[in-house]
Amino acid sequence: KKRIILLNKSDLADKEENIKWVKYFKQIGIPAILTNANQGIGIKELINKIEELMKAELEKQALKGRVGKSIRVIILGIPNVGKSSLINKVTNKKSAQVGNKPGVTKQKQWIKLSNKIDLLDTPGILWPKFESQEVALNLSYIGTIKDENLEITEIVYNLLKVLRESYMTNLSNRYKFTLEEYENQCSVTEDKIIALLELIAKKRGCIKQGNVLDIEKICGIILEEFRNGKIGNITLEKCNII
């Protein structure tokens, strides 16, 4: 089947990595479009690309006397990537229920995108099991896996590992600490990730009675701010192309 890759929520991702991913998909013969469903970015390009891909097929059908046949499209993706928001922006109405959590869309439904295009909306899908721990962690960071099925402190610990390696400047800018302050905390706390978590907790005033750091609270804050883009434009899965 012909397909188009939509890189939605592109406004939350690393802009340089976005360009690399579009280039990668182009190299393997699949059109990719950067979209931001909330702001409507990339929507017009999507509609044009669907019509462009199906033009030859529709012309062939017309030669057989099948004029006015609709283009049928299915939208597939993992949960919580903005499929319903995208549909609502295209149709300019609330055709699909949306929410910032996985599992909002419960059933399949046909939606009219334009005079020429009918779209089948489907609930988010996931693999039956994850063979890669890295993939499972990435999905948990972005809210694809329901939070109630996760140990938040463990998830944030692993997320900080990634951010410390590639986006330390984002963290220091967001939580107002210097690298010198971080090194000082590391001299007190042997584990560098725990030291980072404790430093951020202090900066945010997450302290319980008895001057004890509220680690659970700061973990919730970090995860929410990461998902909302407040820590900056971040891409977890890098594209290794030249």
XYZ file of N, CA and C in Angstrom, residues 80 100-102 139-153 155 220 223-224 227:
72
model
N -1.229 8.133 21.678
C -0.801 9.423 22.208
C 0.205 10.157 21.320
N -4.568 14.146 26.271
C -3.123 13.989 26.403
C -2.784 12.728 27.199
N -3.330 11.615 26.738
C -3.048 10.329 27.348
C -3.381 9.249 26.333
N -2.777 8.067 26.471
C -3.059 7.000 25.503
C -4.439 6.401 25.709
N 8.984 4.867 24.661
C 7.525 4.957 24.612
C 6.952 5.390 25.960
N 7.589 4.959 27.026
C 7.112 5.350 28.357
C 7.398 6.826 28.625
N 8.515 7.339 28.123
C 8.846 8.752 28.322
C 7.789 9.668 27.705
N 7.310 9.299 26.510
C 6.402 10.192 25.776
C 4.924 9.955 26.099
N 4.638 9.002 27.001
C 3.261 8.797 27.434
C 2.471 7.833 26.598
N 3.157 7.031 25.779
C 2.456 6.035 24.965
C 1.947 4.884 25.828
N 2.730 4.525 26.821
C 2.332 3.500 27.787
C 1.719 4.216 28.981
N 0.585 3.725 29.455
C -0.125 4.403 30.538
C 0.743 4.488 31.790
N 0.734 5.672 32.406
C 1.593 5.916 33.562
C 1.293 4.994 34.739
N 0.030 4.583 34.863
C -0.309 3.713 35.994
C 0.356 2.339 35.884
N 0.859 2.007 34.675
C 1.558 0.735 34.493
C 3.071 0.875 34.690
N 3.522 2.058 35.114
C 4.948 2.343 35.186
C 5.383 2.694 36.595
N 6.660 2.526 36.859
C 7.287 3.037 38.070
C 7.930 4.368 37.686
N 7.283 5.473 38.051
C 7.675 6.789 37.553
C 9.117 7.137 37.909
N 9.542 6.839 39.128
C 10.909 7.195 39.519
C 11.940 6.465 38.657
N 11.409 5.405 35.543
C 11.309 5.986 34.198
C 12.091 7.295 34.125
N 7.545 13.470 38.874
C 6.312 13.805 38.156
C 6.438 15.110 37.395
N 8.811 14.616 34.250
C 8.151 13.859 33.184
C 7.116 14.713 32.467
N 6.322 15.454 33.225
C 5.295 16.312 32.621
C 5.935 17.415 31.780
N 7.332 16.046 28.489
C 6.273 15.749 27.511
C 5.657 17.015 26.923
